[in-house]
Amino acid sequence: MCGALMSFVKCPSVDGRAIFVKKTPDIRIYHNVVLDGWALYDSQQRVIPDSSFLRGGNLQSVPQPAFFTKLNPFSSRSNVPNADMLWIGPIHLHFGHFIVSVLARLWPLLSSIPPTWQLAYAGGDKHDLFKIEHIRECFNALGISPERLVRVAEQGTHIPRIAVAEPSFIENHSVHEEYFLTLKMIANMIQGNVPDYEISEQPVYFSKENLKSGVRKVINEHDLTSYLSNHGIKIVFTESMPFAEQIRLVTQHRNIIGFSGSAMHLTGFSDNRRICTLSHSIKASSNQALIDMVTGNRNLHLFPKDDLRNLGRTENFHEILEIKNPLEMGQNLLNILNGFVQGSHPKAQYFPDQPRSVSPLALNDEPFGENVAIKGVATQSSIYTDNAHHNNTPEGAISGKLTGIYQCQTTRQDKPWWQLDLQNTHLINEIRIYNRCDVAKERLTDMSLLLSIDGQQWDEVVSRKLGDAEIGGFDGEPFRYQPTEQIVARFIKIMIPREEWLALDQVEVFGESLLENVNTEEMPDVEGQLKVKYFSMLSIPMWNLANH
């Protein structure tokens, strides 16, 4: 395998949460509410959480509202008409926040809210809003005219009656199907339905090189796009295109590439696309992952780990990046895209369409992939036999059920261990270890975590000490090993480096197999070895942990 291709790594997790909520968002009617900041408060002066701008893994509101307000809706000097009204929240002018947050509140317009209802919002003058093209085009597509909008501008404004809908998309947290249905409606009104035979297979690259301000900029991106353009990739500058043309772009092209950012949110207006998102860090954008989940788009999130140099910040950008070798990066990217577009390796990251973790809580920085531990074979150094009425054998730790007590346990011995064989080599995105929470939690405190390709040579990736914080489990605080490098292993071992009992409730391993079965009849036997095919996947270094 060409060593240069090892500079791209697959992002193992997202920055935040990525929850696909399989239910219709709530909508409720409130009477006698008052505006304070960006949020509404009910007649008891309590905050209405769904009315504020929520984002992040812990659902922070921006700005953070107080739980109670001192403003009394019944003593307000400012009122809005006593009419049927839907709250659509603060109107963000920024393209990305508008796409994922403002449009997330408009799903009731598809069915439950009649066109006679007015729409209350916090923000600038409504006629100024319609001067901004992406706002005007989206609102027009949904039947929203300036006359239908009611601006709630003054703090303490009393609203006699209003419906507040749960957002169908919460940034860096969760998404409902209604979000995609809203975007699909907008796309259909602007573009119309595009038959599959009209969709171009030519890859399109979303370039940021002409941006004058923003979160981050790659100063020599032009060198990369020139190389890609010379090799058949279509280069586009979405910020200079009419919004309707941006919609046509994502509905008429199947393969889309670009650095993560607001422009890539346009992929939410189409479904079943192949996307390659270049991340600025080892963690993928959870907003982009949420869009992928609800649209069914297959997204390969790559981090050019060794190809980017951080040059600091400027007045117009929070982060300035430089590609060390644009030509080499372009070559590597084309090789990866070739396999991805053809449906071979590398595969897109994904979240399984079912509960995959025993954790009682949703955790931040969710890993991609399924829990592959339940398909493995577990062993341990010894088996505790004094409690015949309780499971003590190693497979208990991969039962897929969290109990709060131990499901496997060794005898008291020197350096007890529990080991898992995943049956083939896997890309490891995260390992979660759930401790017993009934008694003796401290026994696992100084555990070591070791990984191996062959079960002979081991690499210690975690070494805890006595005195470290206790490891939880059923209480929602398991130990989480989250690699900051790309990790490949087949065997996983948990060990206590002293004389002790080793007891575990559950162990979860999130990742993906790097093994694919092939037609063994066409392959000669090689010294009795298993007839399988390994994929190094161009973007994935087959890193032998024992030799790193």
Coordinates of C-alpha atoms in Angstrom, one line a residue:
M1 CA 0.0 0.0 0.0
C2 CA 1.3 3.5 -0.8
G3 CA 2.4 5.2 2.3
A4 CA 1.1 8.6 1.2
L5 CA -2.5 7.3 1.2
M6 CA -2.2 6.8 5.0
S7 CA -2.5 10.5 5.6
F8 CA -6.3 10.3 5.3
V9 CA -8.1 8.6 8.2
K10 CA -11.8 7.9 8.7
C11 CA -13.3 9.9 11.5
P12 CA -14.2 7.5 14.3
S13 CA -16.9 9.6 16.0
V14 CA -18.9 12.8 15.8
D15 CA -18.4 16.0 17.8
G16 CA -21.6 16.1 19.9
R17 CA -24.5 13.7 19.6
A18 CA -26.3 12.1 16.6
I19 CA -29.8 10.9 17.6
F20 CA -32.4 10.0 15.1
V21 CA -35.7 10.5 16.9
K22 CA -38.3 8.1 15.5
K23 CA -41.4 10.1 16.4
T24 CA -43.3 13.1 15.3
P25 CA -42.1 16.3 17.1
D26 CA -44.5 17.7 19.7
I27 CA -46.5 20.9 19.2
R28 CA -48.4 22.6 22.0
I29 CA -50.6 25.6 22.5
Y30 CA -49.7 28.1 25.2
H31 CA -51.7 31.1 26.6
N32 CA -50.4 34.3 28.0
V33 CA -46.7 34.0 27.2
V34 CA -44.0 36.6 27.3
L35 CA -40.8 37.1 25.4
D36 CA -37.5 37.3 27.3
G37 CA -34.3 37.1 25.3
W38 CA -34.7 34.5 22.5
A39 CA -37.1 32.4 24.5
L40 CA -40.8 32.4 25.5
Y41 CA -42.1 32.0 29.0
D42 CA -45.5 30.6 30.0
S43 CA -48.2 32.2 32.2
Q44 CA -46.3 30.9 35.3
Q45 CA -43.2 32.7 34.0
R46 CA -41.4 29.4 33.4
V47 CA -39.3 28.9 30.3
I48 CA -40.8 27.0 27.3
P49 CA -37.7 25.0 26.3
D50 CA -38.8 24.3 22.7
S51 CA -39.1 28.0 22.1
S52 CA -35.4 28.8 22.5
F53 CA -32.4 28.2 20.2
L54 CA -31.0 24.8 21.4
R55 CA -27.8 23.3 20.3
G56 CA -25.0 20.9 21.5
G57 CA -24.8 17.5 23.1
N58 CA -26.2 18.7 26.4
L59 CA -29.0 20.8 24.8
Q60 CA -27.6 24.2 25.8
S61 CA -29.7 27.2 24.8
V62 CA -27.9 30.0 23.1
P63 CA -28.1 32.4 24.8
Q64 CA -28.8 30.5 28.0
P65 CA -32.2 31.5 29.3
A66 CA -33.2 31.6 33.0
F67 CA -35.6 28.9 34.1
F68 CA -37.9 31.7 35.3
T69 CA -38.4 35.2 34.1
K70 CA -39.1 38.3 36.1
L71 CA -41.2 39.7 33.3
N72 CA -44.9 39.3 33.9
P73 CA -47.0 38.7 30.8
F74 CA -50.1 40.3 32.4
S75 CA -48.4 43.6 33.1
S76 CA -46.8 44.0 29.7
R77 CA -47.2 47.2 27.7
S78 CA -46.5 45.5 24.4
N79 CA -48.8 43.0 22.8
V80 CA -49.3 41.1 19.5
P81 CA -52.6 40.3 17.9
N82 CA -54.9 37.7 19.6
A83 CA -54.8 35.4 16.6
D84 CA -53.8 31.9 15.6
M85 CA -50.1 31.9 15.7
L86 CA -47.0 29.6 15.4
W87 CA -43.7 30.5 17.0
I88 CA -40.8 30.0 14.6
G89 CA -38.1 31.3 16.9
P90 CA -35.2 33.5 16.3
I91 CA -34.4 34.0 12.5
H92 CA -30.7 33.4 11.9
L93 CA -29.3 35.2 8.9
H94 CA -26.3 32.9 8.8
F95 CA -26.8 30.4 6.0
G96 CA -25.8 27.3 8.0
H97 CA -27.8 28.1 11.1
F98 CA -30.8 29.1 9.0
I99 CA -30.8 25.7 7.2
V100 CA -30.5 23.5 10.3
S101 CA -32.2 25.6 12.9
V102 CA -34.8 28.0 11.4
L103 CA -36.1 25.5 8.9
A104 CA -36.3 22.9 11.7
R105 CA -39.3 24.8 13.2
L106 CA -41.4 25.0 10.0
W107 CA -42.5 21.3 9.8
P108 CA -46.0 22.1 11.1
L109 CA -46.6 24.0 7.8
L110 CA -46.6 20.8 5.9
S111 CA -49.8 19.5 7.6
S112 CA -50.9 20.7 11.0
I113 CA -50.9 24.5 10.6
P114 CA -53.5 26.1 8.2
P115 CA -52.2 28.8 5.8
T116 CA -54.3 31.4 7.7
W117 CA -52.1 31.1 10.8
Q118 CA -49.5 33.9 11.4
L119 CA -45.9 33.1 12.2
A120 CA -44.3 34.9 15.1
Y121 CA -40.5 35.3 15.3
A122 CA -37.6 37.2 16.9
G123 CA -35.2 39.0 14.7
G124 CA -34.9 41.8 12.2
D125 CA -37.5 43.6 10.1
K126 CA -39.5 41.1 8.1
H127 CA -39.0 43.0 4.8
D128 CA -35.3 43.0 5.4
L129 CA -35.4 39.2 5.9
F130 CA -36.9 38.8 2.4
K131 CA -34.0 40.7 0.9
I132 CA -31.8 37.7 1.8
E133 CA -32.0 35.3 -1.0
H134 CA -31.9 31.9 0.8
I135 CA -34.5 33.1 3.4
R136 CA -36.8 34.5 0.7
E137 CA -36.5 31.3 -1.5
C138 CA -37.2 28.9 1.4
F139 CA -40.1 31.0 2.8
N140 CA -41.7 31.4 -0.6
A141 CA -41.5 27.6 -1.2
L142 CA -43.3 27.0 2.0
G143 CA -46.0 29.7 1.4
I144 CA -44.6 32.2 3.8
S145 CA -45.1 35.8 2.8
P146 CA -44.0 39.0 4.7
E147 CA -47.6 39.6 5.5
R148 CA -47.8 36.3 7.4
L149 CA -44.9 37.1 9.7
V150 CA -45.3 38.8 13.1
R151 CA -42.1 40.3 14.5
V152 CA -41.8 40.0 18.3
A153 CA -39.2 42.6 18.9
E154 CA -39.6 44.1 22.3
Q155 CA -38.6 42.2 25.5
G156 CA -41.6 41.6 27.7
T157 CA -44.0 41.4 24.8
H158 CA -47.3 39.6 25.8
I159 CA -48.6 37.0 23.4
P160 CA -52.2 35.9 24.2
R161 CA -52.1 32.5 22.4
I162 CA -49.3 30.7 20.4
A163 CA -48.3 27.3 19.3
V164 CA -44.8 26.2 20.0
A165 CA -43.4 23.2 18.0
E166 CA -40.5 21.0 19.0
P167 CA -37.6 21.6 16.5
S168 CA -37.2 18.8 14.0
F169 CA -33.4 19.4 14.1
I170 CA -31.4 20.4 17.1
E171 CA -27.8 21.3 16.2
N172 CA -25.2 18.8 17.3
H173 CA -27.9 16.7 18.9
S174 CA -30.9 15.2 17.1
V175 CA -33.1 15.0 14.1
H176 CA -36.6 13.9 13.1
E177 CA -37.9 12.7 9.8
E178 CA -40.0 15.9 9.6
Y179 CA -36.8 17.9 9.0
F180 CA -36.0 16.1 5.8
L181 CA -39.7 16.3 4.7
T182 CA -39.5 20.1 5.1
L183 CA -36.3 20.4 3.0
K184 CA -37.6 18.0 0.4
M185 CA -40.7 20.2 0.0
I186 CA -38.6 23.2 -0.5
A187 CA -36.4 21.4 -3.1
N188 CA -39.5 20.1 -5.0
M189 CA -41.0 23.6 -5.1
I190 CA -37.8 25.1 -6.4
Q191 CA -36.5 22.3 -8.6
G192 CA -39.2 19.7 -9.0
N193 CA -38.6 16.0 -8.8
V194 CA -35.5 14.9 -10.6
P195 CA -35.7 11.4 -12.1
D196 CA -32.8 9.1 -11.4
Y197 CA -31.7 8.8 -15.0
E198 CA -31.1 12.6 -15.0
I199 CA -28.7 12.6 -12.0
S200 CA -25.1 13.1 -13.0
E201 CA -22.4 10.8 -11.7
Q202 CA -19.7 13.5 -12.2
P203 CA -18.3 14.3 -8.7
V204 CA -18.8 17.9 -7.6
Y205 CA -16.4 19.6 -5.2
F206 CA -17.7 22.5 -3.0
S207 CA -14.8 25.0 -2.8
K208 CA -14.4 27.6 -0.1
E209 CA -11.4 29.3 -1.7
N210 CA -13.4 32.5 -2.6
L211 CA -14.9 33.0 0.9
K212 CA -14.1 36.4 2.4
S213 CA -15.0 35.5 6.0
G214 CA -16.1 32.5 7.9
V215 CA -15.1 29.9 10.5
R216 CA -12.1 28.5 8.7
K217 CA -10.3 28.8 5.3
V218 CA -7.8 26.7 3.5
I219 CA -5.5 29.3 2.0
N220 CA -4.1 27.1 -0.8
E221 CA -7.3 25.2 -1.6
H222 CA -7.0 26.5 -5.2
D223 CA -4.0 24.2 -5.7
L224 CA -6.1 21.2 -4.7
T225 CA -9.2 22.2 -6.8
S226 CA -7.0 22.8 -9.9
Y227 CA -5.7 19.3 -9.6
L228 CA -9.2 17.9 -9.1
S229 CA -10.6 19.9 -12.0
N230 CA -7.9 18.6 -14.3
H231 CA -9.0 15.1 -13.4
G232 CA -12.7 15.5 -14.1
I233 CA -14.1 16.8 -10.8
K234 CA -16.5 19.7 -11.2
I235 CA -15.5 22.7 -8.9
V236 CA -18.3 24.9 -7.7
F237 CA -18.5 28.0 -5.4
T238 CA -21.9 27.8 -3.8
E239 CA -21.7 31.2 -2.1
S240 CA -21.7 32.9 -5.5
M241 CA -24.5 30.9 -6.9
P242 CA -28.3 31.8 -6.8
F243 CA -30.0 29.7 -4.1
A244 CA -32.2 27.9 -6.6
E245 CA -29.0 26.9 -8.5
Q246 CA -27.5 25.5 -5.3
I247 CA -30.6 23.3 -4.9
R248 CA -30.4 22.1 -8.5
L249 CA -26.8 21.3 -7.9
V250 CA -27.4 18.8 -5.1
T251 CA -30.5 17.3 -6.7
Q252 CA -28.8 16.7 -10.0
H253 CA -25.5 15.3 -8.8
R254 CA -25.0 12.0 -7.0
N255 CA -21.4 12.5 -5.8
I256 CA -20.4 15.5 -3.6
I257 CA -17.1 16.4 -2.0
G258 CA -16.0 19.3 0.2
F259 CA -14.6 20.4 3.5
S260 CA -17.2 20.4 6.3
G261 CA -19.2 23.5 6.8
S262 CA -22.5 25.3 6.0
A263 CA -22.3 24.6 2.3
M264 CA -22.3 20.8 2.9
H265 CA -25.7 21.3 4.7
L266 CA -27.2 21.7 1.2
T267 CA -27.0 17.9 0.9
G268 CA -30.0 17.8 3.2
F269 CA -32.2 18.9 0.2
S270 CA -31.4 15.6 -1.5
D271 CA -31.3 11.9 -0.6
N272 CA -29.4 8.8 -1.4
R273 CA -26.2 10.7 -2.3
R274 CA -22.6 9.7 -2.0
I275 CA -20.7 12.4 0.0
C276 CA -17.1 12.7 1.0
T277 CA -16.7 15.3 3.8
L278 CA -13.2 16.4 4.7
S279 CA -13.1 17.2 8.4
H280 CA -10.8 19.7 10.1
S281 CA -10.4 17.3 13.1
I282 CA -10.5 13.7 13.9
K283 CA -14.2 14.1 14.9
A284 CA -16.8 14.5 12.2
S285 CA -19.5 17.2 12.2
S286 CA -22.5 15.9 14.1
N287 CA -24.7 18.3 12.1
Q288 CA -23.6 16.6 8.9
A289 CA -24.0 13.2 10.4
L290 CA -27.6 14.0 11.4
I291 CA -28.3 15.2 7.9
D292 CA -26.9 11.9 6.5
M293 CA -29.1 9.9 8.9
V294 CA -32.3 11.5 8.0
T295 CA -31.7 11.7 4.2
G296 CA -30.1 8.2 3.7
N297 CA -27.0 9.8 2.2
R298 CA -23.8 7.8 2.5
N299 CA -21.1 10.0 3.8
L300 CA -17.4 9.1 4.0
H301 CA -16.0 11.5 6.7
L302 CA -12.2 11.8 6.2
F303 CA -9.6 13.7 8.3
P304 CA -6.5 14.6 6.3
K305 CA -4.4 14.1 9.5
D306 CA -1.0 14.7 8.1
D307 CA -1.9 17.0 5.2
L308 CA -3.1 20.1 7.0
R309 CA -1.1 22.8 8.8
N310 CA -2.8 25.2 11.2
L311 CA -1.6 28.8 10.7
G312 CA -3.7 30.4 13.4
R313 CA -6.5 32.9 12.9
T314 CA -7.2 36.2 11.2
E315 CA -9.7 39.0 11.6
N316 CA -12.1 37.3 9.1
F317 CA -11.5 33.6 10.0
H318 CA -11.3 31.7 13.2
E319 CA -8.9 29.2 11.7
I320 CA -6.5 29.3 8.8
L321 CA -5.3 26.0 7.4
E322 CA -2.8 25.1 4.7
I323 CA -2.5 21.9 2.7
K324 CA 1.1 20.7 3.0
N325 CA 1.1 19.0 -0.4
P326 CA -2.0 19.8 -2.5
L327 CA -0.9 17.6 -5.4
E328 CA -0.4 14.5 -3.2
M329 CA -3.6 15.2 -1.3
G330 CA -5.5 15.4 -4.6
Q331 CA -4.0 12.1 -5.8
N332 CA -4.9 10.4 -2.6
L333 CA -8.4 11.8 -2.6
L334 CA -9.1 10.6 -6.1
N335 CA -7.9 7.1 -5.3
I336 CA -10.2 7.0 -2.3
L337 CA -13.2 8.4 -4.2
N338 CA -12.7 5.8 -6.9
G339 CA -13.3 3.0 -4.5
F340 CA -16.0 4.8 -2.6
V341 CA -18.1 5.7 -5.7
Q342 CA -17.7 2.1 -7.1
G343 CA -19.2 0.8 -3.8
S344 CA -16.0 -1.0 -2.6
H345 CA -13.8 0.0 0.2
P346 CA -13.6 2.5 1.9
K347 CA -17.2 2.4 3.1
A348 CA -19.2 5.3 4.4
Q349 CA -19.5 5.6 8.2
Y350 CA -23.0 5.0 9.6
F351 CA -25.1 4.7 12.7
P352 CA -27.2 1.5 12.8
D353 CA -30.9 2.0 12.5
Q354 CA -31.6 0.5 16.0
P355 CA -30.6 0.9 19.6
R356 CA -26.9 -0.2 19.7
S357 CA -25.8 0.6 23.2
V358 CA -26.8 -0.5 26.7
S359 CA -26.0 2.9 28.1
P360 CA -29.1 4.4 29.9
L361 CA -28.0 7.8 28.7
A362 CA -27.2 9.4 25.3
L363 CA -23.5 10.2 25.4
N364 CA -21.5 13.0 23.7
D365 CA -19.1 12.3 20.8
E366 CA -21.0 9.2 19.6
P367 CA -18.9 6.7 17.7
F368 CA -19.7 5.5 14.2
G369 CA -20.5 1.8 13.6
E370 CA -22.3 -1.0 15.4
N371 CA -21.5 -2.8 18.6
V372 CA -19.3 -5.5 17.2
A373 CA -18.5 -7.0 20.6
I374 CA -21.7 -9.1 20.7
K375 CA -20.4 -11.0 17.6
G376 CA -17.1 -11.8 19.3
V377 CA -15.8 -14.7 21.5
A378 CA -14.9 -13.9 25.1
T379 CA -12.5 -15.7 27.4
Q380 CA -11.1 -14.9 30.8
S381 CA -8.2 -15.9 33.0
S382 CA -10.3 -17.9 35.5
I383 CA -14.0 -18.3 36.5
Y384 CA -15.4 -17.5 39.9
T385 CA -17.3 -20.5 41.2
D386 CA -18.5 -19.6 44.7
N387 CA -21.8 -18.1 43.4
A388 CA -23.4 -20.8 41.3
H389 CA -26.7 -18.7 41.0
H390 CA -25.0 -15.9 39.2
N391 CA -23.3 -15.8 35.8
N392 CA -19.6 -15.7 36.1
T393 CA -18.5 -16.8 32.6
P394 CA -16.8 -14.4 30.1
E395 CA -19.7 -14.2 27.6
G396 CA -21.8 -12.5 30.2
A397 CA -20.0 -9.2 29.5
I398 CA -21.2 -9.2 25.9
S399 CA -24.8 -10.2 26.5
G400 CA -26.1 -6.9 25.3
K401 CA -27.9 -6.3 28.6
L402 CA -26.9 -3.9 31.4
T403 CA -27.7 -5.1 34.9
G404 CA -25.8 -2.9 37.3
I405 CA -24.1 -6.0 38.8
Y406 CA -21.4 -8.3 37.5
Q407 CA -22.1 -10.6 34.6
C408 CA -18.6 -12.2 34.5
Q409 CA -16.0 -12.6 37.3
T410 CA -12.6 -14.2 37.8
T411 CA -11.2 -15.6 41.0
R412 CA -8.9 -13.5 43.0
Q413 CA -5.5 -13.9 41.3
D414 CA -2.5 -12.0 40.1
K415 CA -3.2 -9.9 37.0
P416 CA -6.7 -11.3 36.1
W417 CA -7.9 -10.6 32.6
W418 CA -10.9 -10.7 30.3
Q419 CA -10.3 -11.0 26.6
L420 CA -12.5 -10.5 23.5
D421 CA -11.7 -12.0 20.0
L422 CA -13.7 -10.0 17.4
Q423 CA -13.0 -12.9 14.9
N424 CA -11.4 -10.7 12.4
T425 CA -9.6 -7.3 12.1
H426 CA -11.7 -4.3 12.9
L427 CA -11.4 -0.5 12.8
I428 CA -12.0 0.5 16.4
N429 CA -13.9 3.7 17.0
E430 CA -14.7 3.3 20.7
I431 CA -14.6 0.8 23.6
R432 CA -16.9 1.2 26.5
I433 CA -16.4 -0.7 29.8
Y434 CA -19.3 -0.9 32.2
N435 CA -18.3 -1.6 35.8
R436 CA -20.5 -3.3 38.4
C437 CA -22.3 -0.7 40.4
D438 CA -23.6 -2.7 43.4
V439 CA -20.4 -3.1 45.4
A440 CA -16.6 -3.1 45.0
K441 CA -16.5 -0.6 42.1
E442 CA -12.9 0.4 43.2
R443 CA -11.5 -3.0 42.1
L444 CA -11.5 -1.9 38.4
T445 CA -10.0 1.5 39.0
D446 CA -6.5 0.7 37.9
M447 CA -7.3 -1.5 35.0
S448 CA -5.3 -1.7 31.8
L449 CA -6.7 -1.9 28.3
L450 CA -4.6 -3.7 25.7
L451 CA -5.2 -4.3 21.9
S452 CA -3.7 -6.7 19.5
I453 CA -3.8 -7.8 15.9
D454 CA -2.7 -11.4 16.4
G455 CA -3.3 -12.1 20.1
Q456 CA 0.4 -12.4 20.7
Q457 CA 1.8 -8.9 20.6
W458 CA -0.1 -6.5 22.7
D459 CA -0.2 -2.7 22.9
E460 CA -1.3 -1.0 26.1
V461 CA -3.5 1.9 25.1
V462 CA -4.9 2.7 28.6
S463 CA -3.1 2.4 31.9
R464 CA -5.1 3.7 34.9
K465 CA -3.8 4.1 38.4
L466 CA -5.1 3.4 41.9
G467 CA -6.6 6.7 43.0
D468 CA -8.1 7.5 39.6
A469 CA -11.8 8.2 39.4
E470 CA -14.0 5.1 39.8
I471 CA -15.4 3.6 36.6
G472 CA -19.2 3.6 36.4
G473 CA -21.7 1.7 34.4
F474 CA -25.4 1.4 35.1
D475 CA -25.2 5.0 36.5
G476 CA -24.4 6.3 33.0
E477 CA -20.7 6.8 33.4
P478 CA -18.9 3.9 31.8
F479 CA -15.2 4.1 30.9
R480 CA -14.8 5.2 27.3
Y481 CA -11.7 4.6 25.2
Q482 CA -12.0 7.0 22.3
P483 CA -9.0 6.8 19.9
T484 CA -7.4 10.0 18.6
E485 CA -5.6 8.0 16.0
Q486 CA -6.8 5.3 13.6
I487 CA -6.8 2.0 15.5
V488 CA -7.1 -1.4 14.0
A489 CA -7.3 -4.5 16.2
R490 CA -8.8 -8.0 16.5
F491 CA -8.2 -8.8 20.2
I492 CA -9.2 -6.7 23.2
K493 CA -8.0 -7.4 26.7
I494 CA -8.9 -5.8 30.0
M495 CA -6.5 -6.6 32.9
I496 CA -6.0 -5.5 36.5
P497 CA -2.2 -5.3 37.0
R498 CA -2.2 -6.8 40.6
E499 CA -3.8 -9.5 42.7
E500 CA -7.6 -8.9 42.5
W501 CA -11.0 -10.1 41.3
L502 CA -12.0 -8.8 37.9
A503 CA -15.7 -8.3 37.4
L504 CA -17.5 -6.7 34.5
D505 CA -21.1 -5.8 33.7
Q506 CA -20.8 -5.1 29.9
V507 CA -18.2 -4.3 27.3
E508 CA -19.1 -2.6 24.0
V509 CA -16.8 -2.2 21.0
F510 CA -18.0 0.2 18.2
G511 CA -16.4 -0.1 14.8
E512 CA -16.4 -1.9 11.5
S513 CA -14.9 -5.0 10.1
L514 CA -12.0 -4.8 7.7
L515 CA -12.7 -8.3 6.4
E516 CA -14.8 -9.3 3.4
N517 CA -15.5 -12.8 2.2
V518 CA -14.6 -13.7 -1.4
N519 CA -15.2 -16.6 -3.7
T520 CA -12.9 -19.2 -2.0
E521 CA -13.3 -21.7 -4.8
E522 CA -11.2 -19.4 -7.0
M523 CA -8.5 -19.1 -4.4
P524 CA -5.8 -21.8 -3.8
D525 CA -5.2 -22.9 -0.2
V526 CA -2.2 -21.1 1.3
E527 CA -0.9 -23.3 4.1
G528 CA -4.4 -23.9 5.4
Q529 CA -5.0 -20.2 6.1
L530 CA -8.5 -18.9 6.2
K531 CA -9.6 -17.9 2.7
V532 CA -10.6 -14.3 3.2
K533 CA -9.7 -11.0 1.7
Y534 CA -8.3 -8.1 3.7
F535 CA -8.9 -4.5 2.6
S536 CA -6.4 -1.9 3.6
M537 CA -9.0 0.5 2.2
L538 CA -6.5 3.2 0.9
S539 CA -7.6 5.5 3.7
I540 CA -7.0 3.0 6.5
P541 CA -3.5 2.1 7.6
M542 CA -3.3 -1.5 8.8
W543 CA -1.4 -0.3 11.8
N544 CA 0.1 -3.1 13.9
L545 CA -0.4 -1.7 17.4
A546 CA 2.5 -3.6 18.8
N547 CA 4.9 -1.8 16.5
H548 CA 3.7 1.8 16.6

